[in-house]
Coordinates of N, CA and C and ligand atoms in Angstrom, one line a residue:
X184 N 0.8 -1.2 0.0 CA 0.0 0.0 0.0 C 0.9 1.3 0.0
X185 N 0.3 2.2 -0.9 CA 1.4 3.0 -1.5 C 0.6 4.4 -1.1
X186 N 0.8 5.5 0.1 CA 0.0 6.7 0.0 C 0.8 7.9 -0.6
X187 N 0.4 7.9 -1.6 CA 1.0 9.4 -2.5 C -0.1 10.6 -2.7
X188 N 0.4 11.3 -3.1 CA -0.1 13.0 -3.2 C 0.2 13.0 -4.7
X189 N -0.9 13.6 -5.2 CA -0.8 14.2 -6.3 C -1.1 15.3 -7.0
X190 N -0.7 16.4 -7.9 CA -1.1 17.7 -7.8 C -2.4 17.4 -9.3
X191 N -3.4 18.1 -8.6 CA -4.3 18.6 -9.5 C -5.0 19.4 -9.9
X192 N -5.6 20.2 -10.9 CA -6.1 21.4 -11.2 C -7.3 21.5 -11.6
X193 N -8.3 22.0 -11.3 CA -9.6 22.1 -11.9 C -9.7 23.3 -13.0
X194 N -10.2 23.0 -14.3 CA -9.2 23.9 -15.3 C -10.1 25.8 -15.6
X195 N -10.2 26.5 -16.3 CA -10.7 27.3 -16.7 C -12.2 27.0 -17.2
X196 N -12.3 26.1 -18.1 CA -13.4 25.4 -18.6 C -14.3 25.3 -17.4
X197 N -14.0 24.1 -16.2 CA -14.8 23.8 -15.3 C -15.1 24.5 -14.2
X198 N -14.5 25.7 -13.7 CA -14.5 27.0 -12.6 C -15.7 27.8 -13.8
X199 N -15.5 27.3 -15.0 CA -16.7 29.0 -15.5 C -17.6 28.2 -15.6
X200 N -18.0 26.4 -15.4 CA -19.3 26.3 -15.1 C -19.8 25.6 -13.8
X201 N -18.9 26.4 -13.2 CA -19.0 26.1 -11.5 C -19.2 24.5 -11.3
X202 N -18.2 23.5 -11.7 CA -18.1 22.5 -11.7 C -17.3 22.1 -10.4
X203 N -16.5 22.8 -9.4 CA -16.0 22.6 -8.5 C -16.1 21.6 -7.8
X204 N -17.6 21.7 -7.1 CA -17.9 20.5 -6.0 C -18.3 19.8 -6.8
X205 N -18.9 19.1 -8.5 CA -19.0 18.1 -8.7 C -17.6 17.1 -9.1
X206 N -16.5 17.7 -9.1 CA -14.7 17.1 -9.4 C -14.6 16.7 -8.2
X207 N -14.9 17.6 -7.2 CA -14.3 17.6 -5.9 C -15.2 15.9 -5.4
X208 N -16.3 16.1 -5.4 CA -17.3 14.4 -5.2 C -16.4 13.9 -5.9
X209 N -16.4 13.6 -7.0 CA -15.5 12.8 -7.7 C -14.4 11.7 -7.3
X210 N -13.4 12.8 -6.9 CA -11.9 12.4 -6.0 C -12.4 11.9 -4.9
X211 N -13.1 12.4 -3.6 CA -13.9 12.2 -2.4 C -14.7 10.9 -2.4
X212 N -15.5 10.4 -3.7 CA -16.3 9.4 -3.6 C -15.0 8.3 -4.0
X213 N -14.1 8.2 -4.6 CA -13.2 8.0 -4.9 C -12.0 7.3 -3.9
X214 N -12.4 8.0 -2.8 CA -11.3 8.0 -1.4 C -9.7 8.8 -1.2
X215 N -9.8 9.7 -2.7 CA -8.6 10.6 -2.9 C -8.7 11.7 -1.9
X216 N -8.4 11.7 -0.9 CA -8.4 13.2 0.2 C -7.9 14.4 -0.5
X217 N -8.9 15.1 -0.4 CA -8.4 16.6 -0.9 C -7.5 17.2 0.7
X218 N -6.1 17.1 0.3 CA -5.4 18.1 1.9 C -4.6 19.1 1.2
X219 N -5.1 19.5 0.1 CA -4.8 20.9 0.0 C -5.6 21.8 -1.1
X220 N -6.2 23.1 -0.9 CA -6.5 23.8 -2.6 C -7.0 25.0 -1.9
X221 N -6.5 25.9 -3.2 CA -6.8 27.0 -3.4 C -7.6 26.9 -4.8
X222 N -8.1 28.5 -4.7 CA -8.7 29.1 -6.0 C -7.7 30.2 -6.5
X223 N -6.9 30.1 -7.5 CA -6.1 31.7 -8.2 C -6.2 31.2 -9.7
X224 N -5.7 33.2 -10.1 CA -5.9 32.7 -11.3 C -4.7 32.8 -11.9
X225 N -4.1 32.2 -13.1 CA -2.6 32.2 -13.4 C -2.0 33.6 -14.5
X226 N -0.8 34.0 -14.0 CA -0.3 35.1 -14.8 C 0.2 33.9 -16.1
X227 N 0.4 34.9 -17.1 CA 1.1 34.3 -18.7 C 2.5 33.6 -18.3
X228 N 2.9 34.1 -17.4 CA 4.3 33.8 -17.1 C 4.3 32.6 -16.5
X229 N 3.5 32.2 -14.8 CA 3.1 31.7 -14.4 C 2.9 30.1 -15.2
X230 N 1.8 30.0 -16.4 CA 1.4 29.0 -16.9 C 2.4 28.9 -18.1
X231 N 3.4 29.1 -18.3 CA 4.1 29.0 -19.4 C 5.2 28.2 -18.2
X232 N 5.6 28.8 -17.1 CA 6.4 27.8 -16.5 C 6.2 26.8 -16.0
X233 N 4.5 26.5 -15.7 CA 3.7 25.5 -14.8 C 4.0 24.2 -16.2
X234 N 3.6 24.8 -17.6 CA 3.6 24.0 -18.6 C 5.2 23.7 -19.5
X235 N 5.6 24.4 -18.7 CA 7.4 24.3 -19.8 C 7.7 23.0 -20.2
X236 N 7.5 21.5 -20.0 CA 7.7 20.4 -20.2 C 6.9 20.4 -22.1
X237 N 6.2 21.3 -22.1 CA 5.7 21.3 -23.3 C 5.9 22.1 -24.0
X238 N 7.2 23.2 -24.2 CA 7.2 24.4 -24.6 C 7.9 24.4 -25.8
X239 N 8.1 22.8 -26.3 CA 8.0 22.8 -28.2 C 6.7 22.1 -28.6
X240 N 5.7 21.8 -28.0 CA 4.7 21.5 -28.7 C 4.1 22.7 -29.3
X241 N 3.2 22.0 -30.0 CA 2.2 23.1 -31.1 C 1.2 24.1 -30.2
X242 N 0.6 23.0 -29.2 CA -0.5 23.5 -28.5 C -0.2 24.2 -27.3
X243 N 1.2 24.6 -26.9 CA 2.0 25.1 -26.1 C 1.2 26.5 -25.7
X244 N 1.0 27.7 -26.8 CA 1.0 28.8 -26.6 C -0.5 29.1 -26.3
X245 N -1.4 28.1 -26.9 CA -2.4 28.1 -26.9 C -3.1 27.8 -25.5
X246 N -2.6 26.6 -24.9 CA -2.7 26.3 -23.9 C -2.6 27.1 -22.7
X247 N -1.3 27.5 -23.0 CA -0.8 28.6 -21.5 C -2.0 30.0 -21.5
X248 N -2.1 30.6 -22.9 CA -3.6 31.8 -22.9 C -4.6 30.8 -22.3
X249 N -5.2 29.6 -22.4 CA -6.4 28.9 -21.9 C -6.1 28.6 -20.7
X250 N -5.1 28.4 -20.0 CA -4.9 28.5 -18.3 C -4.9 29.6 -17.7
X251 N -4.5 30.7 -18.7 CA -5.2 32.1 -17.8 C -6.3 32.8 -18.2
X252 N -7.3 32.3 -19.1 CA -8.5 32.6 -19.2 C -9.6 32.9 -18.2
X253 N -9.2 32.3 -16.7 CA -10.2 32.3 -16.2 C -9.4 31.1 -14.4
X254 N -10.4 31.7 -13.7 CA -9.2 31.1 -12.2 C -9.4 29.6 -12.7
X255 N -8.5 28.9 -11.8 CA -8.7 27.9 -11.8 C -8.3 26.8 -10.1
X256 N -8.3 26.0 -9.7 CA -8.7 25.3 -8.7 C -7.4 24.5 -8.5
X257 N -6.1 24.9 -7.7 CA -5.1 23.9 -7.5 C -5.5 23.3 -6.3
X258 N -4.8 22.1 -6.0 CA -5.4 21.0 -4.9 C -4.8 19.6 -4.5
X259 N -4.0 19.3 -4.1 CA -3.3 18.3 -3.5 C -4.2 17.1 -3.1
X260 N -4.3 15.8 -3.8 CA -5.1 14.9 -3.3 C -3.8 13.9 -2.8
X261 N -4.3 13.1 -1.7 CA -3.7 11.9 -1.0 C -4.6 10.9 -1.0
X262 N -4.1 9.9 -1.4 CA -4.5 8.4 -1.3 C -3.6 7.3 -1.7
X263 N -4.4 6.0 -2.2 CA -3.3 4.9 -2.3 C -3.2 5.4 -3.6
X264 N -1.8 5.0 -3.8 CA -2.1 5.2 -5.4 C -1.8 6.3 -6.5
X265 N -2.2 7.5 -5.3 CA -2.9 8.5 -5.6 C -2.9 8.9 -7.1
X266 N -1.6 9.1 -7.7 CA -1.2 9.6 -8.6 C -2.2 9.2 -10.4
X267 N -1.9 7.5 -10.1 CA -2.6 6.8 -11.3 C -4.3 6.5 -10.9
X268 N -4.3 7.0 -9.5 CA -5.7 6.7 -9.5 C -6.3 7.9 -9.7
X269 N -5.8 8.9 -9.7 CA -6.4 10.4 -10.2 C -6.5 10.3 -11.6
X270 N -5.5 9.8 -12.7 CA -5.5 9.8 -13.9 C -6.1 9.0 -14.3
X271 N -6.7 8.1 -13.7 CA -7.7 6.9 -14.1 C -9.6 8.0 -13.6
X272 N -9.7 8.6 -12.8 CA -10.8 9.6 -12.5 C -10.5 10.1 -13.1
X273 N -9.6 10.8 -14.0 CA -9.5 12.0 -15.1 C -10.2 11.6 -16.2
X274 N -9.8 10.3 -16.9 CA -9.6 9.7 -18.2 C -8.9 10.4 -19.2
X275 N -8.5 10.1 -20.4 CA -8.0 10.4 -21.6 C -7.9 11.5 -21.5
X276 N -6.4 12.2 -22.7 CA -6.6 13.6 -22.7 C -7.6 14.4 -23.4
X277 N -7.7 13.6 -24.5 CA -9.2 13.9 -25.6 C -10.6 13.3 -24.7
X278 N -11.4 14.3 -24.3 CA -12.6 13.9 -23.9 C -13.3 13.1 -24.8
X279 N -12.5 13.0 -26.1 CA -13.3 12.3 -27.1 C -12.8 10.6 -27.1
X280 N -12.3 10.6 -26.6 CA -11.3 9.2 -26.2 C -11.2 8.8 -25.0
X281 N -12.3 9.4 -23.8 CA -12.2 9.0 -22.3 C -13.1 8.1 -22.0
X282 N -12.7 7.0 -21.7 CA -13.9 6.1 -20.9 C -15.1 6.9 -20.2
X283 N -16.3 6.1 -20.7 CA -17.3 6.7 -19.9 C -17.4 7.2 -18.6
X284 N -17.9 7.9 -17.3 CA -18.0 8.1 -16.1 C -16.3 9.0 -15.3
X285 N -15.6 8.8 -16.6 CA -14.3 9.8 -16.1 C -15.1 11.3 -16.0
X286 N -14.1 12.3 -15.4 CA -14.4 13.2 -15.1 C -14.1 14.1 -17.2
X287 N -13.5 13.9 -17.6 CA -13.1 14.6 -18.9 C -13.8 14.1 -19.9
X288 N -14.6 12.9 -19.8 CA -16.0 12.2 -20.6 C -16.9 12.8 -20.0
X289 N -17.1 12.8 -18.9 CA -18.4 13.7 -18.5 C -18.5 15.3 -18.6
X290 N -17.4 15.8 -18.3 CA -17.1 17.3 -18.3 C -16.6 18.1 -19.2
X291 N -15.2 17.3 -20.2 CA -14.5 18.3 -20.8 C -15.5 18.6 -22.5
X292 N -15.0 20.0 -22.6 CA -15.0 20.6 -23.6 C -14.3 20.1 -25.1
X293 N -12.9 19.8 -24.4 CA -12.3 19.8 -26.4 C -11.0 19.3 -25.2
X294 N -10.2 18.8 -26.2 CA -8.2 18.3 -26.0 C -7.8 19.4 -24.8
X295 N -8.1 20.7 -25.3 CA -7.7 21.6 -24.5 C -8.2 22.0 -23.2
X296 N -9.7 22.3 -23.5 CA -9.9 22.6 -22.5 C -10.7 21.2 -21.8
X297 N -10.0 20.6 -21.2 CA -10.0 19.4 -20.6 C -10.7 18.9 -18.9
X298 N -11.4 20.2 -18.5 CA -11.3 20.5 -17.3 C -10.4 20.4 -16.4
X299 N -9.4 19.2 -16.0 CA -9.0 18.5 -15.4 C -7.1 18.8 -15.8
X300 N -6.5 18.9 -14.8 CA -4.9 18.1 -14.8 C -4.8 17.5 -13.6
X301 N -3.7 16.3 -13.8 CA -3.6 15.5 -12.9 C -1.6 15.2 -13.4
X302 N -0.8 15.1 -12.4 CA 0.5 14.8 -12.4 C 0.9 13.2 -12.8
X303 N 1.7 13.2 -13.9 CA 1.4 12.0 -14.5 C 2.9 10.9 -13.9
X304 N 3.9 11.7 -12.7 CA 4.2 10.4 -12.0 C 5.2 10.6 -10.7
X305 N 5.8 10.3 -10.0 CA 6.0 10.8 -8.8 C 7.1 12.3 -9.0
X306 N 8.1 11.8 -9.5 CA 8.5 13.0 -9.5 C 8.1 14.3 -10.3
X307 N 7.3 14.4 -10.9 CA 6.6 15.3 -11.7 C 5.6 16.1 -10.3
X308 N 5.0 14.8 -9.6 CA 3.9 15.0 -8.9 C 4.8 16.3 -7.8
X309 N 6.2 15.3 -7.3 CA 6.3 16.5 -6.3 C 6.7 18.1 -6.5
X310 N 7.2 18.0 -8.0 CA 7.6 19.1 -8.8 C 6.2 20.0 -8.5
X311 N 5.6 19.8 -8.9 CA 4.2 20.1 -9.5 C 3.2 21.1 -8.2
X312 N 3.9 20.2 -7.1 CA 2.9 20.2 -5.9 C 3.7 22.0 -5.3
X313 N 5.0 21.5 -5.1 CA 5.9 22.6 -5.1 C 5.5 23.9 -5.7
X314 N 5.4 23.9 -6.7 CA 4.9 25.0 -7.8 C 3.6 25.8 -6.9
X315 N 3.3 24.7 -6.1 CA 1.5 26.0 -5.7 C 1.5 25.7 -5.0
X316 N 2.3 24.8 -3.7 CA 2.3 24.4 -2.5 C 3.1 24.6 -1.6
X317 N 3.7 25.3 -0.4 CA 4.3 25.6 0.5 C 4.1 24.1 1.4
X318 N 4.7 23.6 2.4 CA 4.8 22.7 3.2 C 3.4 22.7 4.2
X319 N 3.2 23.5 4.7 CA 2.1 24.5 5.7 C 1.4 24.8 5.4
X320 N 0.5 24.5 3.8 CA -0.5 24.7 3.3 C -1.5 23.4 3.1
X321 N -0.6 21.9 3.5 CA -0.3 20.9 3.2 C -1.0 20.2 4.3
X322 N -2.5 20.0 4.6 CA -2.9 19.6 5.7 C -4.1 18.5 5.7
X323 N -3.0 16.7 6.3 CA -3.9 15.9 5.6 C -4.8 15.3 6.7
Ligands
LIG507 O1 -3.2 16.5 -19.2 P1 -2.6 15.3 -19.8 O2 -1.4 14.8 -19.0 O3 -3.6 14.2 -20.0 O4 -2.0 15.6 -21.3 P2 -0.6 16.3 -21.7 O5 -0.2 15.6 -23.0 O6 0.3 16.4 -20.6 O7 -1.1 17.7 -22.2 C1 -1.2 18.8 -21.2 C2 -2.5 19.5 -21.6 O8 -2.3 20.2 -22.9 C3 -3.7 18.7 -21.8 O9 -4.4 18.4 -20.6 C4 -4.6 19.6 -22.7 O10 -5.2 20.7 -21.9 C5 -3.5 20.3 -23.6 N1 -3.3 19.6 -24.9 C6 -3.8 20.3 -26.0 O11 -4.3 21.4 -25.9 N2 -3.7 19.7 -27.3 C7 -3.1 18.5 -27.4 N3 -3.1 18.0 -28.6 C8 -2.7 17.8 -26.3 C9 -2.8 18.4 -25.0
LIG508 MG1 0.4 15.7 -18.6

């Protein structure tokens, strides 16, 4: 039994349709403990460095304007697993390609606006968590 943290974000897409507390059920019905989140919203700079792992892709520039369109929902979940069990409640990155009952089959809009990120493996995760998390904000 493996308890990990993983960083997640409720995206622009799902904050402008007040989707909050239905992600947040999600994770919770799920047994993923939410022990951390805020609500902010991201500067250009900000989401170009949150996203720099992608900053020769095509969808790069596009992306980082759609993370600051609008706040969005950072949040630290704990559970077993945590990590792949979040990406399995996310599903696919194409909503058009997610198993039924995932959160991005039920929710997302398009590739992009996907509602959802989830950290795709431990050390990413702790990178990730870092980026929007102080130690002392961190309460499980
Ligand atoms: O979020 P995930 O780890 O599933 O996918 P990714 O390959 O790490 O891509 C990061 C984010 O870029 C996705 O969640 C989408 O919002 C966006 N993206 C996009 O706009 N167009 C693509 N063809 C692929 C990803
Ligand atoms: Mg990813």
């Amino acid at each position: 039994m493996t308890i990990e943290r993983t960083l997640s974000i409720i995206k622009p897409d799902a904050t402008r349709r007040d989707l909050t507390g239905r992600i947040n059920a999600r994770f919770e019905e799920a047994g993923l403990k939410i022990v951390a989140q805020k609500r902010l919203r991201l500067t250009l700079e900000q989401a170009k460095a949150f996203y720099a792992v992608h900053a020769e892709r095509a969808f790069y520039e596009d992306l980082c304007s759609y993370m600051c369109s609008g706040p969005i929902v950072v949040q630290v979940l704990e559970g077993e697993n945590a990590i792949a069990q979040n990406r399995e409640i996310m599903g696919a990155t194409n909503p058009a390609n997610a198993d039924a009952g995932t959160i991005r089959a039920e929710f997302g809009e398009s590739v992009e606006a996907n509602s959802v990120h989830g950290s795709d493996a431990s050390d990413t995760a702790v990178q990730e968590i870092a980026f929007f998390f102080s130690q002392i904000e961190i309460i499980p």
